[in-house]
Coordinates of N, CA and C in Angstrom, one line a residue:
M1 N -189.1 24.8 52.9 CA -189.1 24.7 51.4 C -190.5 24.1 51.1
G2 N -191.2 24.9 50.3 CA -192.6 24.5 50.0 C -192.7 23.7 48.7
G3 N -193.1 22.5 48.7 CA -193.2 21.7 47.5 C -191.8 21.2 47.1
R4 N -191.8 20.2 46.3 CA -190.6 19.6 45.8 C -190.0 20.5 44.7
T5 N -188.9 21.0 44.9 CA -188.3 21.9 44.0 C -188.1 21.4 42.6
M6 N -188.8 21.9 41.6 CA -188.7 21.6 40.2 C -188.7 20.1 39.9
E7 N -189.5 19.3 40.6 CA -189.5 17.9 40.5 C -189.8 17.5 39.0
W8 N -190.6 18.3 38.3 CA -191.0 18.0 37.0 C -189.7 18.0 36.1
A9 N -188.7 18.8 36.4 CA -187.5 18.8 35.6 C -186.6 17.5 35.8
A10 N -186.9 16.8 36.9 CA -186.1 15.6 37.2 C -186.7 14.4 36.6
R11 N -187.9 14.5 36.0 CA -188.5 13.3 35.4 C -187.7 12.9 34.1
A12 N -187.6 11.6 33.9 CA -186.9 11.0 32.8 C -187.5 11.5 31.4
N13 N -188.8 11.7 31.4 CA -189.4 12.1 30.1 C -189.5 13.6 29.9
H14 N -188.9 14.4 30.7 CA -188.9 15.8 30.6 C -188.2 16.2 29.2
L15 N -189.0 16.8 28.3 CA -188.6 17.2 27.0 C -187.9 16.0 26.3
G16 N -188.5 14.8 26.4 CA -187.9 13.6 25.8 C -186.6 13.1 26.3
G17 N -186.2 13.7 27.5 CA -185.0 13.2 28.1 C -183.7 13.9 27.5
L18 N -183.9 14.8 26.5 CA -182.8 15.4 25.9 C -182.0 16.3 26.8
P19 N -182.6 17.2 27.6 CA -181.8 18.0 28.5 C -180.9 17.2 29.5
R20 N -181.5 16.1 30.0 CA -180.7 15.3 30.9 C -179.5 14.7 30.2
K21 N -179.7 14.2 28.9 CA -178.6 13.6 28.2 C -177.5 14.6 27.9
V22 N -177.9 15.8 27.6 CA -176.9 16.9 27.3 C -176.1 17.2 28.5
V23 N -176.8 17.4 29.6 CA -176.1 17.8 30.9 C -175.2 16.7 31.4
I24 N -175.7 15.4 31.4 CA -174.9 14.3 31.9 C -173.7 14.1 31.0
T25 N -173.9 14.2 29.7 CA -172.7 14.0 28.8 C -171.7 15.1 29.0
A26 N -172.2 16.4 29.1 CA -171.3 17.5 29.2 C -170.5 17.4 30.5
V27 N -171.2 17.2 31.6 CA -170.5 17.1 32.9 C -169.6 15.9 33.0
G28 N -170.0 14.8 32.4 CA -169.2 13.6 32.3 C -167.9 13.8 31.5
T29 N -168.0 14.5 30.4 CA -166.8 14.9 29.6 C -165.9 15.8 30.4
F30 N -166.4 16.8 31.1 CA -165.6 17.6 32.0 C -164.9 16.8 33.0
A31 N -165.6 15.9 33.7 CA -165.0 15.1 34.7 C -163.9 14.2 34.2
K32 N -164.1 13.7 33.0 CA -163.0 12.9 32.4 C -161.7 13.7 32.1
V33 N -161.9 15.0 31.7 CA -160.8 15.9 31.5 C -160.0 16.1 32.8
V34 N -160.8 16.4 33.9 CA -160.2 16.7 35.2 C -159.5 15.4 35.7
A35 N -160.1 14.3 35.6 CA -159.6 13.0 36.2 C -158.4 12.5 35.4
N36 N -158.5 12.6 34.1 CA -157.5 11.8 33.3 C -156.5 12.7 32.5
L37 N -156.8 14.0 32.3 CA -155.9 14.9 31.6 C -155.2 15.8 32.6
L38 N -156.0 16.5 33.4 CA -155.4 17.4 34.4 C -154.7 16.7 35.6
N39 N -155.1 15.5 35.8 CA -154.6 14.7 36.9 C -154.3 13.3 36.5
T40 N -153.7 12.5 37.3 CA -153.5 11.1 37.1 C -154.4 10.3 38.1
T41 N -155.2 9.4 37.6 CA -156.2 8.7 38.5 C -155.9 7.2 38.5
T42 N -155.8 6.7 39.7 CA -155.7 5.2 39.8 C -156.9 4.7 40.7
V43 N -157.4 3.5 40.4 CA -158.6 3.0 41.1 C -158.3 1.6 41.6
H44 N -158.7 1.4 42.8 CA -158.7 0.1 43.4 C -160.1 -0.5 43.5
N45 N -160.3 -1.7 42.9 CA -161.6 -2.4 42.9 C -162.7 -1.7 42.2
G46 N -162.3 -0.9 41.1 CA -163.3 -0.2 40.3 C -164.3 -1.1 39.6
D47 N -163.9 -2.4 39.3 CA -164.7 -3.3 38.6 C -166.0 -3.6 39.4
T48 N -165.8 -3.6 40.7 CA -167.0 -3.9 41.6 C -168.1 -2.9 41.4
L49 N -167.7 -1.6 41.4 CA -168.7 -0.5 41.3 C -169.3 -0.6 39.9
I50 N -168.5 -0.8 38.8 CA -169.0 -0.9 37.5 C -170.0 -2.0 37.4
R51 N -169.7 -3.1 38.0 CA -170.6 -4.2 37.9 C -172.0 -3.9 38.6
L52 N -171.9 -3.3 39.8 CA -173.1 -2.9 40.5 C -173.9 -1.9 39.7
V53 N -173.3 -0.9 39.1 CA -174.0 0.1 38.3 C -174.6 -0.5 37.1
R54 N -173.9 -1.3 36.4 CA -174.3 -1.8 35.1 C -175.2 -3.1 35.2
S55 N -174.9 -4.0 36.1 CA -175.4 -5.3 36.0 C -176.2 -5.8 37.2
R56 N -176.6 -5.0 38.1 CA -177.4 -5.5 39.3 C -178.8 -5.8 38.8
P57 N -179.5 -6.7 39.4 CA -180.8 -7.2 39.0 C -181.8 -6.0 38.9
A58 N -182.7 -6.1 38.0 CA -183.7 -5.0 37.8 C -184.5 -4.8 39.1
G59 N -184.7 -3.5 39.5 CA -185.5 -3.2 40.7 C -184.6 -3.2 42.0
V60 N -183.4 -3.6 41.9 CA -182.5 -3.6 43.1 C -181.8 -2.3 43.2
P61 N -182.0 -1.5 44.3 CA -181.4 -0.2 44.4 C -180.0 -0.3 44.8
L62 N -179.2 0.8 44.6 CA -177.8 0.9 44.9 C -177.6 2.2 45.7
L63 N -177.1 2.1 46.9 CA -176.8 3.3 47.7 C -175.3 3.3 47.9
T64 N -174.6 4.4 47.5 CA -173.2 4.6 47.7 C -172.9 5.7 48.7
V65 N -171.9 5.5 49.5 CA -171.5 6.5 50.5 C -170.0 6.8 50.3
S66 N -169.7 8.0 50.2 CA -168.3 8.4 49.9 C -167.7 9.4 50.8
N67 N -166.4 9.3 51.2 CA -165.7 10.3 51.8 C -165.0 11.1 50.7
H68 N -165.3 12.4 50.6 CA -164.7 13.2 49.5 C -164.3 14.5 50.1
M69 N -163.4 15.2 49.4 CA -162.8 16.4 49.9 C -163.2 17.7 49.1
S70 N -163.7 17.6 47.9 CA -164.0 18.7 47.1 C -165.4 18.8 46.7
T71 N -166.0 20.0 46.5 CA -167.3 20.1 46.0 C -167.6 19.5 44.7
L72 N -166.5 19.2 43.9 CA -166.6 18.7 42.6 C -166.1 17.2 42.5
D73 N -165.9 16.6 43.6 CA -165.5 15.2 43.6 C -166.5 14.4 43.0
D74 N -167.8 14.7 43.2 CA -168.9 14.2 42.4 C -169.2 15.3 41.4
P75 N -168.9 15.1 40.1 CA -168.8 13.8 39.4 C -167.3 13.3 39.1
V76 N -166.3 14.1 39.5 CA -165.0 13.7 39.0 C -164.5 12.3 39.4
M77 N -165.0 11.9 40.6 CA -164.5 10.5 41.1 C -165.2 9.4 40.3
W78 N -166.2 9.7 39.5 CA -166.8 8.6 38.6 C -166.2 8.6 37.3
A79 N -165.2 9.4 37.0 CA -164.6 9.5 35.6 C -163.5 8.6 35.3
F80 N -163.3 7.6 36.1 CA -162.2 6.7 35.9 C -162.5 5.8 34.7
K81 N -161.4 5.2 34.1 CA -161.5 4.5 32.9 C -162.5 3.3 33.0
G82 N -163.4 3.2 32.0 CA -164.4 2.1 32.0 C -165.7 2.4 32.7
F83 N -165.8 3.5 33.5 CA -167.1 3.8 34.1 C -168.0 4.6 33.2
P84 N -169.3 4.2 33.1 CA -170.2 4.8 32.2 C -170.7 6.2 32.7
I85 N -169.8 7.2 32.8 CA -170.2 8.4 33.4 C -171.1 9.3 32.5
C86 N -171.0 9.0 31.2 CA -171.8 9.8 30.3 C -173.2 9.2 30.0
D87 N -173.5 8.1 30.6 CA -174.8 7.4 30.4 C -175.8 8.0 31.3
A88 N -176.8 8.7 30.8 CA -177.8 9.4 31.6 C -178.7 8.4 32.3
K89 N -178.9 7.3 31.7 CA -179.8 6.3 32.4 C -179.1 5.6 33.6
L90 N -177.8 5.4 33.5 CA -177.1 4.7 34.6 C -176.6 5.7 35.7
A91 N -176.6 7.0 35.4 CA -176.1 8.0 36.3 C -176.8 8.0 37.6
R92 N -176.0 8.3 38.7 CA -176.5 8.3 40.0 C -177.5 9.5 40.3
W93 N -178.4 9.3 41.2 CA -179.1 10.4 41.8 C -178.3 10.9 43.1
V94 N -178.0 12.1 43.2 CA -177.2 12.6 44.3 C -178.0 13.6 45.1
L95 N -177.9 13.5 46.5 CA -178.5 14.5 47.4 C -177.5 15.7 47.4
A96 N -178.0 16.8 46.9 CA -177.1 18.0 46.7 C -177.6 19.1 47.7
A97 N -176.7 19.8 48.2 CA -177.0 20.9 49.2 C -177.8 22.0 48.6
E98 N -179.0 22.2 49.2 CA -179.9 23.2 48.7 C -179.3 24.6 48.6
D99 N -178.5 25.0 49.7 CA -177.9 26.3 49.8 C -176.8 26.6 48.8
I100 N -176.3 25.5 48.1 CA -175.2 25.7 47.1 C -175.7 25.5 45.7
C101 N -176.5 24.4 45.5 CA -176.9 24.0 44.1 C -178.3 24.5 43.7
F102 N -179.1 25.0 44.6 CA -180.4 25.4 44.3 C -180.7 26.9 44.8
K103 N -179.8 27.7 44.5 CA -179.9 29.1 45.0 C -180.8 30.0 44.1
N104 N -181.0 29.6 42.8 CA -181.8 30.3 41.9 C -182.4 29.4 40.9
T105 N -183.3 29.9 40.1 CA -184.0 29.1 39.1 C -183.1 28.4 38.1
V106 N -182.1 29.1 37.6 CA -181.2 28.5 36.6 C -180.4 27.4 37.2
L107 N -179.8 27.6 38.4 CA -179.1 26.5 39.0 C -180.0 25.3 39.4
S108 N -181.2 25.6 39.9 CA -182.1 24.6 40.2 C -182.5 23.7 39.0
Y109 N -182.7 24.3 37.9 CA -183.1 23.6 36.7 C -181.9 22.7 36.2
F110 N -180.7 23.3 36.2 CA -179.5 22.6 35.8 C -179.2 21.4 36.7
F111 N -179.3 21.5 38.0 CA -179.0 20.4 38.8 C -180.1 19.4 38.9
R112 N -181.3 19.8 38.6 CA -182.5 18.9 38.6 C -182.4 18.0 37.4
I113 N -182.1 18.5 36.2 CA -181.9 17.7 35.0 C -180.7 16.8 35.1
G114 N -179.7 17.3 36.0 CA -178.5 16.5 36.2 C -178.7 15.4 37.3
K115 N -180.0 15.1 37.6 CA -180.3 14.0 38.6 C -179.8 14.3 40.0
C116 N -180.1 15.6 40.5 CA -179.8 16.0 41.8 C -181.1 16.2 42.6
I117 N -181.0 15.8 43.9 CA -182.2 16.0 44.8 C -181.8 17.0 45.8
P118 N -182.5 18.1 46.0 CA -182.1 19.1 46.9 C -182.3 18.6 48.4
I119 N -181.3 18.9 49.2 CA -181.4 18.5 50.6 C -180.9 19.7 51.5
T120 N -181.6 19.8 52.6 CA -181.2 20.9 53.6 C -180.3 20.2 54.6
R121 N -179.0 20.6 54.5 CA -178.0 20.0 55.5 C -178.4 20.4 56.9
G122 N -178.4 19.4 57.8 CA -178.8 19.6 59.1 C -180.3 19.5 59.3
G123 N -181.1 19.3 58.2 CA -182.5 19.2 58.3 C -183.1 17.9 58.8
G124 N -182.2 16.9 59.0 CA -182.7 15.6 59.5 C -183.1 14.7 58.4
I125 N -183.4 13.5 58.8 CA -183.8 12.4 57.8 C -185.2 12.5 57.4
Y126 N -186.1 13.3 58.1 CA -187.5 13.3 57.7 C -187.9 14.6 57.0
Q127 N -186.9 15.3 56.4 CA -187.3 16.4 55.6 C -187.9 16.0 54.3
E128 N -188.6 16.9 53.6 CA -189.5 16.6 52.5 C -188.8 15.8 51.4
H129 N -187.6 16.2 50.9 CA -187.0 15.6 49.8 C -186.4 14.3 50.0
M130 N -186.2 13.9 51.3 CA -185.8 12.5 51.6 C -186.8 11.5 51.1
N131 N -188.1 11.9 51.0 CA -189.1 11.0 50.5 C -188.8 10.8 49.0
E132 N -188.4 11.8 48.3 CA -188.0 11.6 46.9 C -186.9 10.7 46.7
A133 N -185.9 10.8 47.5 CA -184.7 9.9 47.5 C -185.2 8.5 47.7
L134 N -186.1 8.3 48.7 CA -186.6 7.0 49.0 C -187.4 6.4 47.8
D135 N -188.1 7.3 47.1 CA -188.9 6.9 45.9 C -187.9 6.3 44.9
R136 N -186.8 7.0 44.7 CA -185.8 6.6 43.7 C -185.2 5.2 44.0
L137 N -184.9 5.0 45.3 CA -184.4 3.7 45.7 C -185.4 2.6 45.6
T138 N -186.7 3.0 45.9 CA -187.7 2.0 45.7 C -187.9 1.5 44.3
N139 N -187.6 2.4 43.4 CA -187.7 2.1 41.9 C -186.4 1.5 41.4
G140 N -185.4 1.2 42.3 CA -184.2 0.5 41.8 C -183.1 1.4 41.3
A141 N -183.2 2.7 41.6 CA -182.2 3.6 41.2 C -180.9 3.6 42.0
W142 N -179.9 4.3 41.5 CA -178.6 4.5 42.3 C -178.7 5.8 42.9
V143 N -178.5 5.9 44.3 CA -178.6 7.1 45.0 C -177.3 7.3 45.8
M144 N -176.8 8.5 45.8 CA -175.6 8.8 46.6 C -175.9 10.1 47.5
P145 N -175.9 9.9 48.8 CA -176.0 11.1 49.7 C -174.9 12.0 49.5
E146 N -175.1 13.3 49.7 CA -174.1 14.4 49.6 C -173.4 14.3 51.0
N147 N -172.1 14.0 51.0 CA -171.5 13.8 52.3 C -170.0 14.0 52.2
Y148 N -169.3 14.4 53.2 CA -167.9 14.4 53.3 C -167.4 14.4 54.7
A149 N -166.2 14.0 54.9 CA -165.7 13.9 56.3 C -164.1 13.9 56.2
F150 N -163.5 14.1 57.3 CA -162.1 13.9 57.5 C -161.3 15.0 56.7
G151 N -161.0 16.1 57.3 CA -160.1 17.0 56.7 C -160.7 18.2 56.0
R152 N -159.9 19.0 55.3 CA -160.4 20.2 54.7 C -161.1 20.0 53.4
R153 N -161.9 21.0 53.0 CA -162.7 20.8 51.8 C -162.4 21.9 50.8
P154 N -161.4 21.8 49.9 CA -161.1 22.8 48.9 C -162.3 23.0 47.9
P155 N -162.5 24.2 47.4 CA -163.7 24.5 46.6 C -163.6 23.9 45.2
V156 N -162.4 23.6 44.7 CA -162.3 23.0 43.3 C -161.3 21.9 43.4
P157 N -161.4 20.9 42.4 CA -160.3 19.9 42.4 C -159.0 20.4 42.0
L158 N -157.9 19.8 42.6 CA -156.6 20.3 42.2 C -156.2 19.7 40.8
W159 N -155.1 20.1 40.3 CA -154.6 19.6 39.1 C -153.1 19.2 39.2
N160 N -152.7 18.4 38.3 CA -151.4 17.8 38.3 C -151.1 17.0 39.6
Q161 N -152.2 16.3 40.0 CA -152.1 15.5 41.2 C -152.4 14.0 40.9
E162 N -152.1 13.2 41.8 CA -152.5 11.8 41.7 C -153.7 11.5 42.5
I163 N -154.8 11.2 41.8 CA -156.1 10.9 42.4 C -156.2 9.4 42.6
K164 N -156.4 9.0 43.9 CA -156.5 7.6 44.2 C -158.0 7.3 44.7
I165 N -158.7 6.5 44.0 CA -160.0 6.1 44.3 C -160.1 4.7 44.8
V166 N -160.6 4.4 46.0 CA -160.7 3.1 46.5 C -162.1 2.7 46.7
V167 N -162.5 1.7 46.0 CA -163.9 1.2 46.1 C -164.0 0.0 47.0
G168 N -164.9 0.1 48.0 CA -165.0 -1.0 49.0 C -165.9 -2.1 48.4
E169 N -166.0 -3.2 49.2 CA -166.9 -4.3 48.8 C -168.3 -3.9 49.2
P170 N -169.3 -4.4 48.4 CA -170.7 -4.0 48.7 C -171.2 -4.5 50.0
M171 N -172.0 -3.8 50.7 CA -172.6 -4.2 51.9 C -174.1 -4.6 51.6
E172 N -174.5 -5.7 52.2 CA -175.9 -6.1 52.0 C -176.5 -6.2 53.4
F173 N -177.7 -5.7 53.5 CA -178.5 -5.6 54.7 C -179.7 -6.6 54.7
N174 N -179.7 -7.4 55.7 CA -180.9 -8.3 55.8 C -182.0 -7.6 56.5
L175 N -182.8 -6.9 55.8 CA -183.8 -6.0 56.4 C -184.8 -6.7 57.3
P176 N -185.3 -7.9 56.9 CA -186.2 -8.6 57.9 C -185.5 -8.9 59.2
E177 N -184.3 -9.3 59.1 CA -183.6 -9.6 60.4 C -183.3 -8.4 61.2
L178 N -182.9 -7.3 60.5 CA -182.6 -6.0 61.2 C -183.9 -5.4 61.8
R179 N -185.0 -5.6 61.1 CA -186.3 -5.2 61.6 C -186.7 -5.9 62.9
E180 N -186.5 -7.2 63.0 CA -186.8 -7.9 64.2 C -185.8 -7.6 65.3
M181 N -184.6 -7.3 64.9 CA -183.6 -6.9 65.9 C -184.0 -5.5 66.5
A182 N -184.4 -4.6 65.7 CA -184.8 -3.3 66.1 C -186.0 -3.4 67.1
L183 N -187.0 -4.2 66.7 CA -188.2 -4.4 67.6 C -187.8 -4.9 68.9
S184 N -186.8 -5.9 69.0 CA -186.4 -6.5 70.2 C -185.6 -5.5 71.0
Q185 N -184.7 -4.7 70.4 CA -183.9 -3.7 71.1 C -184.7 -2.6 71.7
S186 N -185.7 -2.2 70.9 CA -186.6 -1.0 71.3 C -187.4 -1.3 72.6
R187 N -187.7 -2.6 72.8 CA -188.5 -3.0 74.0 C -187.7 -2.8 75.3
D188 N -186.3 -2.9 75.1 CA -185.5 -2.8 76.3 C -184.7 -1.5 76.4
S189 N -185.1 -0.5 75.6 CA -184.4 0.8 75.6 C -185.3 1.9 75.9
S190 N -184.8 3.0 76.5 CA -185.5 4.2 76.7 C -184.7 5.3 76.0
F191 N -185.4 6.2 75.3 CA -184.8 7.3 74.6 C -185.8 8.4 74.4
S192 N -185.2 9.6 74.1 CA -186.1 10.7 73.8 C -186.6 10.6 72.3
S193 N -187.9 10.6 72.2 CA -188.5 10.5 70.8 C -188.6 11.8 70.1
E194 N -188.0 12.9 70.6 CA -188.0 14.2 70.0 C -187.4 14.1 68.6
Q195 N -188.1 14.7 67.6 CA -187.7 14.7 66.2 C -187.9 13.4 65.5
W196 N -188.5 12.4 66.1 CA -188.8 11.2 65.5 C -190.3 11.1 65.3
P197 N -190.8 10.6 64.2 CA -192.2 10.5 64.0 C -192.9 9.5 65.0
R198 N -194.0 9.9 65.5 CA -194.7 9.1 66.5 C -195.6 8.0 65.9
N199 N -195.9 8.3 64.6 CA -196.7 7.2 63.9 C -195.9 6.0 63.6
I200 N -196.5 4.9 63.4 CA -195.8 3.6 63.1 C -195.6 3.6 61.6
L201 N -194.3 3.4 61.2 CA -193.9 3.3 59.8 C -193.4 1.9 59.5
G202 N -194.1 1.2 58.6 CA -193.6 -0.2 58.3 C -193.7 -1.1 59.5
G203 N -194.6 -0.8 60.4 CA -194.7 -1.7 61.6 C -193.8 -1.3 62.7
L204 N -193.0 -0.3 62.5 CA -192.0 0.1 63.5 C -192.4 1.5 64.2
D205 N -192.5 1.5 65.5 CA -192.8 2.7 66.2 C -191.5 3.5 66.3
A206 N -191.6 4.7 67.0 CA -190.5 5.6 67.0 C -189.2 5.0 67.6
A207 N -189.4 4.2 68.7 CA -188.2 3.6 69.3 C -187.6 2.6 68.4
A208 N -188.4 1.8 67.7 CA -187.8 0.7 66.8 C -187.1 1.4 65.6
Q209 N -187.7 2.5 65.1 CA -187.1 3.2 64.0 C -185.8 3.7 64.4
K210 N -185.6 4.3 65.6 CA -184.3 4.8 66.0 C -183.3 3.7 66.1
C211 N -183.7 2.6 66.7 CA -182.8 1.4 66.8 C -182.3 1.0 65.5
L212 N -183.2 0.9 64.5 CA -182.9 0.4 63.2 C -181.9 1.4 62.5
Y213 N -182.2 2.7 62.6 CA -181.4 3.8 62.1 C -180.0 3.7 62.7
M214 N -179.9 3.6 64.0 CA -178.6 3.5 64.6 C -177.8 2.3 64.3
T215 N -178.4 1.2 64.1 CA -177.7 -0.1 63.8 C -177.1 0.0 62.4
I216 N -177.9 0.5 61.4 CA -177.4 0.6 60.0 C -176.3 1.7 59.9
S217 N -176.6 2.8 60.6 CA -175.6 3.9 60.6 C -174.2 3.5 61.2
D218 N -174.3 2.7 62.3 CA -173.1 2.2 62.9 C -172.3 1.3 62.0
Q219 N -173.0 0.4 61.2 CA -172.4 -0.5 60.3 C -171.7 0.3 59.2
I220 N -172.4 1.3 58.7 CA -171.8 2.1 57.6 C -170.6 2.9 58.1
R221 N -170.7 3.4 59.3 CA -169.6 4.2 59.8 C -168.4 3.4 60.0
T222 N -168.6 2.2 60.6 CA -167.5 1.3 60.8 C -166.8 0.8 59.5
T223 N -167.6 0.6 58.5 CA -167.1 0.2 57.2 C -166.3 1.3 56.5
L224 N -166.8 2.5 56.6 CA -166.1 3.7 56.1 C -164.8 3.9 56.8
E225 N -164.8 3.7 58.1 CA -163.5 3.9 58.8 C -162.5 2.9 58.4
N226 N -163.0 1.6 58.3 CA -162.0 0.6 57.9 C -161.5 0.8 56.4
L227 N -162.4 1.3 55.6 CA -162.0 1.6 54.2 C -161.0 2.8 54.2
R228 N -161.2 3.8 55.1 CA -160.3 4.9 55.1 C -158.9 4.4 55.6
N229 N -158.8 3.5 56.6 CA -157.6 3.0 57.0 C -156.9 2.1 55.9
F230 N -157.7 1.4 55.2 CA -157.2 0.6 54.0 C -156.6 1.5 53.0
S231 N -157.3 2.6 52.7 CA -156.9 3.6 51.7 C -155.5 4.2 52.0
K232 N -155.3 4.4 53.3 CA -154.0 5.0 53.7 C -152.9 3.9 53.4
S233 N -153.2 2.7 53.8 CA -152.2 1.6 53.5 C -152.0 1.4 52.0
Y234 N -153.1 1.5 51.3 CA -153.0 1.3 49.8 C -152.2 2.4 49.2
A235 N -152.4 3.7 49.6 CA -151.6 4.8 49.1 C -150.1 4.6 49.4
K236 N -149.8 4.2 50.6 CA -148.4 4.0 50.9 C -147.7 2.9 50.1
A237 N -148.5 1.8 49.9 CA -148.0 0.7 49.1 C -147.7 1.2 47.6
E238 N -148.6 2.0 47.1 CA -148.5 2.5 45.7 C -147.2 3.4 45.6
Q239 N -146.9 4.2 46.7 CA -145.8 5.0 46.6 C -144.4 4.2 46.6
I240 N -144.5 3.1 47.3 CA -143.3 2.2 47.3 C -142.9 1.6 46.0
K241 N -144.0 1.3 45.2 CA -143.8 0.6 43.9 C -142.9 1.5 43.0

């Protein structure tokens, strides 16, 4: 993929921000219909996510990771009561699959003004548009990777169903501490540096970068697995009520 796809359309000042406001409002309204009229939605710990989206300190980025089952779960899962889903300024940036959302000019423009960043699935963490996602985080934005796991993936959301959304507690990473841990671990480890940059980034060579990546990934994976198990218990408890 040569050059960042329609990055100009993703700028907040593109045509005065009007196209973004129209698309975010339209998609948000559609999501509310799906979540609250076509289905019944219950949320556990939703206030935590609302607080992080609305009230985190300026310049502090937010990264959310979700297990979802449908290609339309984003944005439908944000449409629960009280969430500012139609607010273009607060809306998330999402890493969207290039082969689905950016197949032609019209789709590319639509998803770009809808705060989507094209990503090549299987392309690794050092592909071009990952730098854009990093830029958004550096500027304090909310970014959500495109991801799913566990089970089948239907093409559209179902209707007349009970949608249960479980929000976990926020994870905080002590980056200076993790950096020192990565440097220490990398001195005592041997690994193949294939597909890892050989130049030093942020004072970390290839070995330290991989150690840092694996440490953070393992923490996220463990937290998601625990949240999935809690979600099962939560769903059973709701059925008993």
